[in-house]
Coordinates of N, CA and C in Angstrom, one line a residue:
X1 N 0.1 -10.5 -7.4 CA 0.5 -9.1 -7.7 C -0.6 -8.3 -8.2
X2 N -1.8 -8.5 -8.8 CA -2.8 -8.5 -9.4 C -3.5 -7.6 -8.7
X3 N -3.6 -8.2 -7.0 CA -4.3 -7.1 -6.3 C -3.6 -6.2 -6.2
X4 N -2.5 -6.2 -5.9 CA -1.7 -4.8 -5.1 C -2.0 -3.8 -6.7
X5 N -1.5 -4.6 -7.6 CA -1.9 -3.7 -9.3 C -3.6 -2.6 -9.0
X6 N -3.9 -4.1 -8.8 CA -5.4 -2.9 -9.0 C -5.8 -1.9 -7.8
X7 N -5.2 -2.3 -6.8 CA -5.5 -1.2 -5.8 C -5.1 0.1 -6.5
X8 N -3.6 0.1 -7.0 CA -2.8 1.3 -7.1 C -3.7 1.7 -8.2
X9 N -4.0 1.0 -8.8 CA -5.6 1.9 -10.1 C -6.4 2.5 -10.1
X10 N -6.9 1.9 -8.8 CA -8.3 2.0 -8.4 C -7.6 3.5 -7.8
X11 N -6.5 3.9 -6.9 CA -6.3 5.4 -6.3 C -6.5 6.0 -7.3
X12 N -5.1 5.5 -8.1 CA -5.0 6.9 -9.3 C -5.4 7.0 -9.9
X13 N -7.0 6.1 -10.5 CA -7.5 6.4 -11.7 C -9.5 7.1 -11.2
X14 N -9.4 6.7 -10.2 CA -10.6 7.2 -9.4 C -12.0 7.4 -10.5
X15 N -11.5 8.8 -11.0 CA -12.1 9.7 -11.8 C -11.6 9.4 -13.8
X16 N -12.3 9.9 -14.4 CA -11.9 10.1 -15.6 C -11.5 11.5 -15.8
X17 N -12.2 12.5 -15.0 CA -11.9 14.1 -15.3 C -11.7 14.2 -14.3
X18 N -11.0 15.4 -14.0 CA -10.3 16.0 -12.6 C -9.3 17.1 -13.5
X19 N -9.6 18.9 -12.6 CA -8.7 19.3 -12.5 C -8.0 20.3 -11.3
X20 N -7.2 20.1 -10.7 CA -6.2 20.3 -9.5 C -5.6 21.8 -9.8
X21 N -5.7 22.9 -9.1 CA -4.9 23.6 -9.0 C -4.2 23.7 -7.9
X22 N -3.1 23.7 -7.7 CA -2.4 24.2 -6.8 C -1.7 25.7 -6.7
X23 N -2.1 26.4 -5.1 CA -2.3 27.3 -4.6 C -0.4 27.7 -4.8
X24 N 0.4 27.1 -4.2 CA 1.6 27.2 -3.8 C 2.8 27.3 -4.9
X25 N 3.9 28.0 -5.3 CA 4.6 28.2 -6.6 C 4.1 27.8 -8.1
X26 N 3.1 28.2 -7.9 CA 2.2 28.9 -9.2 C 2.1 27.5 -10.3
X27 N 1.9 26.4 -9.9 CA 1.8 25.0 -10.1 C -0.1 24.6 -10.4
X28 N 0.2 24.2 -11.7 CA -1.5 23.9 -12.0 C -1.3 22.4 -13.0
X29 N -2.5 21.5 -12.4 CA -1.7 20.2 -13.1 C -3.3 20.0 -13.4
X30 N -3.2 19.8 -14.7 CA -4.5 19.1 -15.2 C -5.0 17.8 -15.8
X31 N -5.5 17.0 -15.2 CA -5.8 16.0 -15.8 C -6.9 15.3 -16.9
X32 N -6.5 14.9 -18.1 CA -7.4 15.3 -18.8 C -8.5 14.0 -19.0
X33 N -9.5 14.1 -19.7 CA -10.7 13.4 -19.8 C -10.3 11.9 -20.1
X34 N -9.8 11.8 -20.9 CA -9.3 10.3 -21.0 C -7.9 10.1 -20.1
X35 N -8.3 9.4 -18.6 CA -7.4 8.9 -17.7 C -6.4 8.0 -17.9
X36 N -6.1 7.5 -19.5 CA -5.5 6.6 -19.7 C -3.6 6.7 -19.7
X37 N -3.1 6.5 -18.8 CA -1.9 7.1 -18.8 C -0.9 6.7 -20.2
X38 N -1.3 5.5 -20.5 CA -0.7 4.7 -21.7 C -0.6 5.6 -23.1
X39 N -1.8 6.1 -23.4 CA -2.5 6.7 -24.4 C -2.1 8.3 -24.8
X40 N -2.0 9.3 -23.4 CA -2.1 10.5 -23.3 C -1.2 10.7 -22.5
X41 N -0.7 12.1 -22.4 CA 0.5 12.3 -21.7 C 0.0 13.0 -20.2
X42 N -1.0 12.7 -19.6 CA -1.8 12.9 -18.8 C -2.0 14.2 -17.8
X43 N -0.7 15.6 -18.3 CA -1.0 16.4 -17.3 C -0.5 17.6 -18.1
X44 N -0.9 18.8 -17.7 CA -0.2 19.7 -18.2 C -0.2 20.4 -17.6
X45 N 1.4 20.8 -17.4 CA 2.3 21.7 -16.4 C 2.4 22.5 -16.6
X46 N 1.8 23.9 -16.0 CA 2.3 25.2 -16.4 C 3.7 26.0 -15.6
X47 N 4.2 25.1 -14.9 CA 5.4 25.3 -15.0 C 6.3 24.9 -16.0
X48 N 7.5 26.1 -16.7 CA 7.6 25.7 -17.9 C 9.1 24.9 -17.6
X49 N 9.6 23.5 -18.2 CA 10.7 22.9 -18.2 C 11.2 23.0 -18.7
X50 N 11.3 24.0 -19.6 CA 12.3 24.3 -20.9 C 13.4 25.0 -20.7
X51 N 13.2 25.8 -19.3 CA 14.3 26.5 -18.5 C 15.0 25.5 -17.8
X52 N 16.0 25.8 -18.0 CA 16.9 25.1 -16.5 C 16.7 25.4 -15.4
X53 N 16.3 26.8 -14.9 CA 16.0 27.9 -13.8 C 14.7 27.0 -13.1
X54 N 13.9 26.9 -14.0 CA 12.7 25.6 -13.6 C 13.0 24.1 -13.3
X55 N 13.7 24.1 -13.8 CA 14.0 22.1 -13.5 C 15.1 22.4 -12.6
X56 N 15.7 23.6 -12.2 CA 16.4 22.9 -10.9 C 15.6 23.2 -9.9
X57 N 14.6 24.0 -9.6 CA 13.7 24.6 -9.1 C 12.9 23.6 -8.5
X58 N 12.3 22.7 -9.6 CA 11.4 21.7 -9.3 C 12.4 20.2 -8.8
X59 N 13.3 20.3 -9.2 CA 14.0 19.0 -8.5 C 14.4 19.2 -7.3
X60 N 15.0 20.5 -7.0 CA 15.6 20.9 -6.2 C 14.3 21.1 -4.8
X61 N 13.5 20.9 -5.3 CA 12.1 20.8 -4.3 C 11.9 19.7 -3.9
X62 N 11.8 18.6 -4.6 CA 11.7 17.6 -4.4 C 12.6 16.7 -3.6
X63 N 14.0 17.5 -3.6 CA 14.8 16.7 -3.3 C 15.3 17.1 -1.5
X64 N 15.3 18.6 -1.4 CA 14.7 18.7 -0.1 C 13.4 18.5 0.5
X65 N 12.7 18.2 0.0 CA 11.3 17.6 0.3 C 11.4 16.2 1.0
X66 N 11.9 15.3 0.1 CA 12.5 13.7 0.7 C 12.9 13.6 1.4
X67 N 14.1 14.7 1.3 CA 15.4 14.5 2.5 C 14.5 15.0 4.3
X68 N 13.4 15.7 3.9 CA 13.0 15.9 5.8 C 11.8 14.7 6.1
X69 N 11.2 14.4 4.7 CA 10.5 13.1 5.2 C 11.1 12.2 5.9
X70 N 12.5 11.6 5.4 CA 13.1 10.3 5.9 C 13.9 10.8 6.8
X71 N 14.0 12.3 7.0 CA 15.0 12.5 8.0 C 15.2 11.7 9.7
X72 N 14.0 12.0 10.2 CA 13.2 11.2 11.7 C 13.5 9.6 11.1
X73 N 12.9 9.3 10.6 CA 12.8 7.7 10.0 C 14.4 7.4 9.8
X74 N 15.3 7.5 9.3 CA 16.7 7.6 9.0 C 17.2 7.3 10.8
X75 N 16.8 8.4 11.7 CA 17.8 8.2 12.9 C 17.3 7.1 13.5
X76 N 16.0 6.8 13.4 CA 15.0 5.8 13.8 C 15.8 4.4 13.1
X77 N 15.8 4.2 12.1 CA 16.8 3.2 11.5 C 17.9 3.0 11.8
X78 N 18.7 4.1 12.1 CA 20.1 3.8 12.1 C 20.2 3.4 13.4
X79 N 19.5 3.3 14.5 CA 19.7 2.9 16.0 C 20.0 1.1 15.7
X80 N 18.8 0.9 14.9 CA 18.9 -0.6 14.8 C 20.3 -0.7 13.9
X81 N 20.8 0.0 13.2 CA 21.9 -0.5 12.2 C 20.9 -1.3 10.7
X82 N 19.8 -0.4 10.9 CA 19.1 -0.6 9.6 C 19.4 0.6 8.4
X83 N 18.4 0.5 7.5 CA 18.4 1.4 6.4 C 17.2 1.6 5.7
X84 N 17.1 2.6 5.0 CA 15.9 3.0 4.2 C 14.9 1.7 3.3
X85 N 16.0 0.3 3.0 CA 15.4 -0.7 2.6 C 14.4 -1.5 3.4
X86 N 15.1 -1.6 4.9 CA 14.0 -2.0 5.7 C 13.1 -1.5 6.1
X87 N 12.8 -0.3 5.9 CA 11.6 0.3 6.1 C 11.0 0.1 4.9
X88 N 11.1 0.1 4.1 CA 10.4 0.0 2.6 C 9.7 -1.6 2.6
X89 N 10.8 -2.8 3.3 CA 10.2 -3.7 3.4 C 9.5 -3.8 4.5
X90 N 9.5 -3.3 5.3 CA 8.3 -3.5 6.7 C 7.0 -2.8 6.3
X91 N 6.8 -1.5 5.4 CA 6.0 -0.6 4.9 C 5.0 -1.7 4.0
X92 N 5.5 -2.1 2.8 CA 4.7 -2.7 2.0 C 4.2 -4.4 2.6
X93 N 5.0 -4.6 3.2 CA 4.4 -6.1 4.4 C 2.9 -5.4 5.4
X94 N 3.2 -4.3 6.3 CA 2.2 -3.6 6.2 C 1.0 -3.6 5.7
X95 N 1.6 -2.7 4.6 CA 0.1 -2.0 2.9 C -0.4 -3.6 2.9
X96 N 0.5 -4.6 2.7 CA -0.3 -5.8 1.9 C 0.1 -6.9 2.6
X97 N -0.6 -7.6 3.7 CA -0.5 -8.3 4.7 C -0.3 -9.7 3.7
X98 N 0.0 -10.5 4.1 CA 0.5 -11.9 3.0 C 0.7 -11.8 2.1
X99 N 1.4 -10.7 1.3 CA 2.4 -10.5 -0.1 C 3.4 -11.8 0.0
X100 N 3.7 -12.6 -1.2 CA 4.9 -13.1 -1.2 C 5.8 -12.4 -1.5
X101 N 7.0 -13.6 -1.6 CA 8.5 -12.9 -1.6 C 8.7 -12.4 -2.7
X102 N 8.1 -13.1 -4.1 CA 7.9 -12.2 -5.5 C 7.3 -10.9 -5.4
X103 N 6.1 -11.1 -4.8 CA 5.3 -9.6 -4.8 C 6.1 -8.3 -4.5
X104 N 6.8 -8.8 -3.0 CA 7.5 -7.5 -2.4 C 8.6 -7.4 -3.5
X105 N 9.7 -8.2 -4.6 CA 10.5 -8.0 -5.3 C 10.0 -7.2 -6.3
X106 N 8.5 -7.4 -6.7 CA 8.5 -6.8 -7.9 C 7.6 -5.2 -7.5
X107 N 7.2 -5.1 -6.3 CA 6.4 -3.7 -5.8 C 7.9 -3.2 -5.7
X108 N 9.3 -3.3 -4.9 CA 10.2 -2.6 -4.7 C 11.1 -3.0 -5.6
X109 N 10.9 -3.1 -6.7 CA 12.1 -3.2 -7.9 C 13.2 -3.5 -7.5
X110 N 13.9 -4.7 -7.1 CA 14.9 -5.1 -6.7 C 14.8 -6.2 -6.6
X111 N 16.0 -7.2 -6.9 CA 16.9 -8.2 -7.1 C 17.0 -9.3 -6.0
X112 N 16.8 -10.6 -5.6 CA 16.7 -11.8 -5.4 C 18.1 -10.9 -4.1
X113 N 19.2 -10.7 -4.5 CA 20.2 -10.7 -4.0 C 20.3 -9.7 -3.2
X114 N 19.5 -8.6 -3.8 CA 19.2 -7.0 -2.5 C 18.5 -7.1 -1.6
X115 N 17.6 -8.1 -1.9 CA 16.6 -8.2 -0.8 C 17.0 -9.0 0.6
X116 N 17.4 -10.2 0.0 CA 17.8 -11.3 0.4 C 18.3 -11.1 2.4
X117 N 19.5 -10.0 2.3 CA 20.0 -9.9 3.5 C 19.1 -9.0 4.6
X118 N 18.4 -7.7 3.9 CA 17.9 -7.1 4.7 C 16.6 -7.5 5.3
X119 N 16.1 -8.2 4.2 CA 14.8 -9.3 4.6 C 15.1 -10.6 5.9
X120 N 16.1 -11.1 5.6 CA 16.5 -12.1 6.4 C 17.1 -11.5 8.0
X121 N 17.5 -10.0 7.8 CA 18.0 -9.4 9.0 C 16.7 -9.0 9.4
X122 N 15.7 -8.7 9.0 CA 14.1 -8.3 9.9 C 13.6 -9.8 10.2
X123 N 13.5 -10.7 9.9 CA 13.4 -12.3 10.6 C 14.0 -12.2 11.6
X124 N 15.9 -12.7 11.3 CA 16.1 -12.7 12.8 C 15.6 -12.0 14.0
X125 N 15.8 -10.6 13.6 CA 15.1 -10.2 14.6 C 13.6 -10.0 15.2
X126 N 12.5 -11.0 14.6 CA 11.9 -11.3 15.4 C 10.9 -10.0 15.1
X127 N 10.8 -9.7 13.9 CA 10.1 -8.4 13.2 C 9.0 -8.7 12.0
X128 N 9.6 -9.7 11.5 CA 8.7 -10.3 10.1 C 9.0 -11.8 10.2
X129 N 7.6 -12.2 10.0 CA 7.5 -13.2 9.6 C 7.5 -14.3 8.5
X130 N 7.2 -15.3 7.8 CA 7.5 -15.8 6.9 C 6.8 -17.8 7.0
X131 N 6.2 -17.7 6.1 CA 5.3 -19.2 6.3 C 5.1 -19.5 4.8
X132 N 4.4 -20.3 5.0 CA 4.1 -21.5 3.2 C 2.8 -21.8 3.5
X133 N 2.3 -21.4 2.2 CA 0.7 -21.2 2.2 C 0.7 -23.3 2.4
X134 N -0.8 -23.3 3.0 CA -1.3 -25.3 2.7 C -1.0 -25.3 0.9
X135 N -1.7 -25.0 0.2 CA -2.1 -25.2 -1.0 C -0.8 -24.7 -1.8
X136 N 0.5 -24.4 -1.7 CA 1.7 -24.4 -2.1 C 2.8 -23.9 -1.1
X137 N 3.6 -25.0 -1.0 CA 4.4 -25.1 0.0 C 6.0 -24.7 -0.6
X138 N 5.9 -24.2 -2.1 CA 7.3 -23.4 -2.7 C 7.0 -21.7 -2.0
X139 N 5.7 -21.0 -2.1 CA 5.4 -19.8 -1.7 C 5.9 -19.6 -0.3
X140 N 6.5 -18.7 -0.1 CA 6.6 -17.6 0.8 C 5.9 -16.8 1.7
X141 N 5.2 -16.8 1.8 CA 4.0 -15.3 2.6 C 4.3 -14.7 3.7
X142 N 4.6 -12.9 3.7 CA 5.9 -12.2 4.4 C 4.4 -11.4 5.5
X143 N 4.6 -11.6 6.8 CA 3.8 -10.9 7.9 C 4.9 -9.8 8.7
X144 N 4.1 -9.1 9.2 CA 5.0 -8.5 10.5 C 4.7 -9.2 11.7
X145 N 5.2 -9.3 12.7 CA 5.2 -9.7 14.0 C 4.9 -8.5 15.0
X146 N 4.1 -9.0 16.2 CA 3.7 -7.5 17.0 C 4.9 -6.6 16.5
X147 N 5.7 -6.9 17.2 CA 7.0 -6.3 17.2 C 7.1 -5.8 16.0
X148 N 7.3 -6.5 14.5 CA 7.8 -5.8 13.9 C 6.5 -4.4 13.3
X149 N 5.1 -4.6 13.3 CA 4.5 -3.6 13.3 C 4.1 -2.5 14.2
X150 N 5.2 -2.9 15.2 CA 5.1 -1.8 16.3 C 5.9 -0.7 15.8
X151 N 6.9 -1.7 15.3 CA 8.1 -0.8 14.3 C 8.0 -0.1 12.9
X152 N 7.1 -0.6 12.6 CA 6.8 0.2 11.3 C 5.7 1.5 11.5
X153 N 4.8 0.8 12.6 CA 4.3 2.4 12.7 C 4.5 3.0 13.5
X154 N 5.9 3.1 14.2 CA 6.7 4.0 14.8 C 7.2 4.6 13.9
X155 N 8.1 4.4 12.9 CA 8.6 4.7 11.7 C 7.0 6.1 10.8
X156 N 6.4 5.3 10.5 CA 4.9 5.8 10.0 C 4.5 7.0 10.7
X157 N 4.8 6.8 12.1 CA 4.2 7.6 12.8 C 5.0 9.2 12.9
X158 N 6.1 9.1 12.8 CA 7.1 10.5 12.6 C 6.8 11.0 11.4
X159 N 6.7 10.0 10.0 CA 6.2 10.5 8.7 C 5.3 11.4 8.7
X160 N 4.0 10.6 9.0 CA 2.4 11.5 9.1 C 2.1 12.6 9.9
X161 N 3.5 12.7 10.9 CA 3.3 13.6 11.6 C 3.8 15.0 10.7
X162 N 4.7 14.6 9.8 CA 5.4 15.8 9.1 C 4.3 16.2 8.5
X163 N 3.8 15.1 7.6 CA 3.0 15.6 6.8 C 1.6 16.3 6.9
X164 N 0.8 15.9 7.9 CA -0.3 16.0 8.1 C 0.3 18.3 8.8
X165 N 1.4 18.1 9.1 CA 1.6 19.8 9.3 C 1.8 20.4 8.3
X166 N 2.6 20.3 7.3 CA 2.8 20.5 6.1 C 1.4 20.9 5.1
X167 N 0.4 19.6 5.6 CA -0.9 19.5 4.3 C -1.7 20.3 5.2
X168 N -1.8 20.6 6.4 CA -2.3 21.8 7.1 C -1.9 23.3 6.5
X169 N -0.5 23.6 6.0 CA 0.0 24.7 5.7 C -0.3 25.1 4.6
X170 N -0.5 23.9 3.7 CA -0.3 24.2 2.1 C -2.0 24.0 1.7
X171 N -2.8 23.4 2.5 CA -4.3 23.8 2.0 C -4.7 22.6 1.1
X172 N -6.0 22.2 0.9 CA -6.5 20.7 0.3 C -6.2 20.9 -1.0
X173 N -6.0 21.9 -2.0 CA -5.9 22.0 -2.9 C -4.4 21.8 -3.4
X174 N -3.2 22.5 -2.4 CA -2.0 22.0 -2.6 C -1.6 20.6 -2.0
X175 N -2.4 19.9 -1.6 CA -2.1 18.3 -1.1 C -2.8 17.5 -2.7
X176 N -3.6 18.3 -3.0 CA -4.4 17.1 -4.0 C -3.2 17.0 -4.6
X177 N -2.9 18.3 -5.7 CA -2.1 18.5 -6.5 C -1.0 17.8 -6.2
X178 N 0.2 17.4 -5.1 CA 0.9 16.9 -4.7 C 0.7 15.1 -4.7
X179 N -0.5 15.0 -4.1 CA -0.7 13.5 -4.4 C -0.7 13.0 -6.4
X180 N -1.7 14.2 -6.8 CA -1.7 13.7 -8.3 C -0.6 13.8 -8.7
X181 N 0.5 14.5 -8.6 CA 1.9 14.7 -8.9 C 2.9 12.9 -9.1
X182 N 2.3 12.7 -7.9 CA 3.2 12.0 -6.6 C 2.8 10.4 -7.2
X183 N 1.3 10.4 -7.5 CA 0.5 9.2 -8.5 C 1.1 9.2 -9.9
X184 N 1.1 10.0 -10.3 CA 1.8 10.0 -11.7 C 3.2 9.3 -11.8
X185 N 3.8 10.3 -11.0 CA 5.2 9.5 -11.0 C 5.1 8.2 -10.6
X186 N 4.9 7.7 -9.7 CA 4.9 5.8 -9.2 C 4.2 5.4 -10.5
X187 N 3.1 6.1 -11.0 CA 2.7 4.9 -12.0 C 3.5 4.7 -13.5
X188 N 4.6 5.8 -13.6 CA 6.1 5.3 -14.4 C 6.3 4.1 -14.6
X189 N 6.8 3.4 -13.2 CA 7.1 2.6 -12.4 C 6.1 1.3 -12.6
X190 N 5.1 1.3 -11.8 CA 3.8 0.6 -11.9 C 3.4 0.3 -13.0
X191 N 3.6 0.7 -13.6 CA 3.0 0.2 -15.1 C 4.0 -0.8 -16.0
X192 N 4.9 -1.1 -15.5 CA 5.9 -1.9 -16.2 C 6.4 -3.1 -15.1
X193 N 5.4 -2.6 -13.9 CA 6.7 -3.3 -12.9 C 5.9 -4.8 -12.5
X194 N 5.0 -4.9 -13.3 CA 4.3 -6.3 -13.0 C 4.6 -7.2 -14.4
X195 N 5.7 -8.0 -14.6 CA 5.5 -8.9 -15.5 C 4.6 -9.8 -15.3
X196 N 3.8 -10.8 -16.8 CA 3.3 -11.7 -16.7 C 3.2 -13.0 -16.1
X197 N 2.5 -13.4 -15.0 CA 2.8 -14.6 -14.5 C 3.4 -13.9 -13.1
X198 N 3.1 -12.5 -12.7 CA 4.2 -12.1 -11.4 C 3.4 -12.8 -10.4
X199 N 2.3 -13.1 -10.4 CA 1.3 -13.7 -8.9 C 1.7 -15.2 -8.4
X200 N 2.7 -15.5 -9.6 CA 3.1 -17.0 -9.2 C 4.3 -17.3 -8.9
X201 N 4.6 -17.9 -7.8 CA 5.9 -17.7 -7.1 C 6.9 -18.4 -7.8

């Protein structure tokens, strides 16, 4: 888990100083000199949250925002009689080619018993694979199969397409902003989601 940890560091922490304006609903996010997200509260929003008028504003953004990313991907799913989980598991099998079965539990926050069926329904069908390293034969190690990465970046492929029109419209400076947005939040998340000992099955 150690690598996938430090990759996600190595994005979001790049830099020690950086600051982002964004061009688009008067949004300016600054990042300050000490990158340490632990330490400092790492941004300051000049959009103000203290309104209601603002926080539904900004959620209410987000939440139509999501809903046209997975929109394509969703009808794309539901032909198979899949769901948003299997894509999330074909995605991160993907990002991190021989993840074990801990890794992918503890990257998508979810339970032995959530995983369990939709993981085992991308096997049968002959989408993901699944082997035992020589050197421990308890481990797991989760691949795609032609097939199933033909599937994910079909999936992938309607995404990037939204986006890359979108980050055309909104300009490099409203994409940074958006990613550092977008980094902050997962690293909520990320920063708690690796217990001790997660690399060992």
């Amino acid at each position: 888990m150690s690598r996938i940890r430090e990759l996600f560091r190595r994005e979001t922490r790049s830099e020690k100083a950086m600051a982002v304006t964004c061009s688009r609903d008067n949004w300016k996010y600054v990042k300050l000199v000490d990158s340490n997200y632990d330490d400092q509260p790492g941004y300051v929003n000049m959009l103000d949250l203290k309104k209601p008028a603002n926080q539904q504003m900004a959620m209410e953004a987000f939440f139509f925002g999501y809903q046209a990313f997975t929109a394509k991907a969703d009808e794309m799913l539901a032909r198979r009689g899949f769901s948003r989980v299997h894509q999330r598991i074909v995605f991160f099998i993907a990002r991190y080619p021989g993840l074990s079965v801990k890794e992918l539990l503890t990257v998508l926050g979810v339970s032995k018993q959530a995983l369990n069926a939709p993981l085992r329904q991308l096997i049968a069908m002959n989408l993901v694979h699944s082997t035992a390293p020589e050197n421990d034969k308890r481990k797991r190690l989760l691949g795609l199969t032609d097939e199933g990465a033909l599937f994910e970046q079909g999936l992938r492929r309607e995404q990037v397409k939204l986006l890359q029109r979108v980050f055309a419209e909104a300009g490099q400076d409203a994409v940074d902003g958006w990613l550092t947005v977008n980094r902050a939040l997962g690293q909520t998340l990320q920063s708690g989601a690796c217990p001790t000992g997660a690399d060992a099955e």
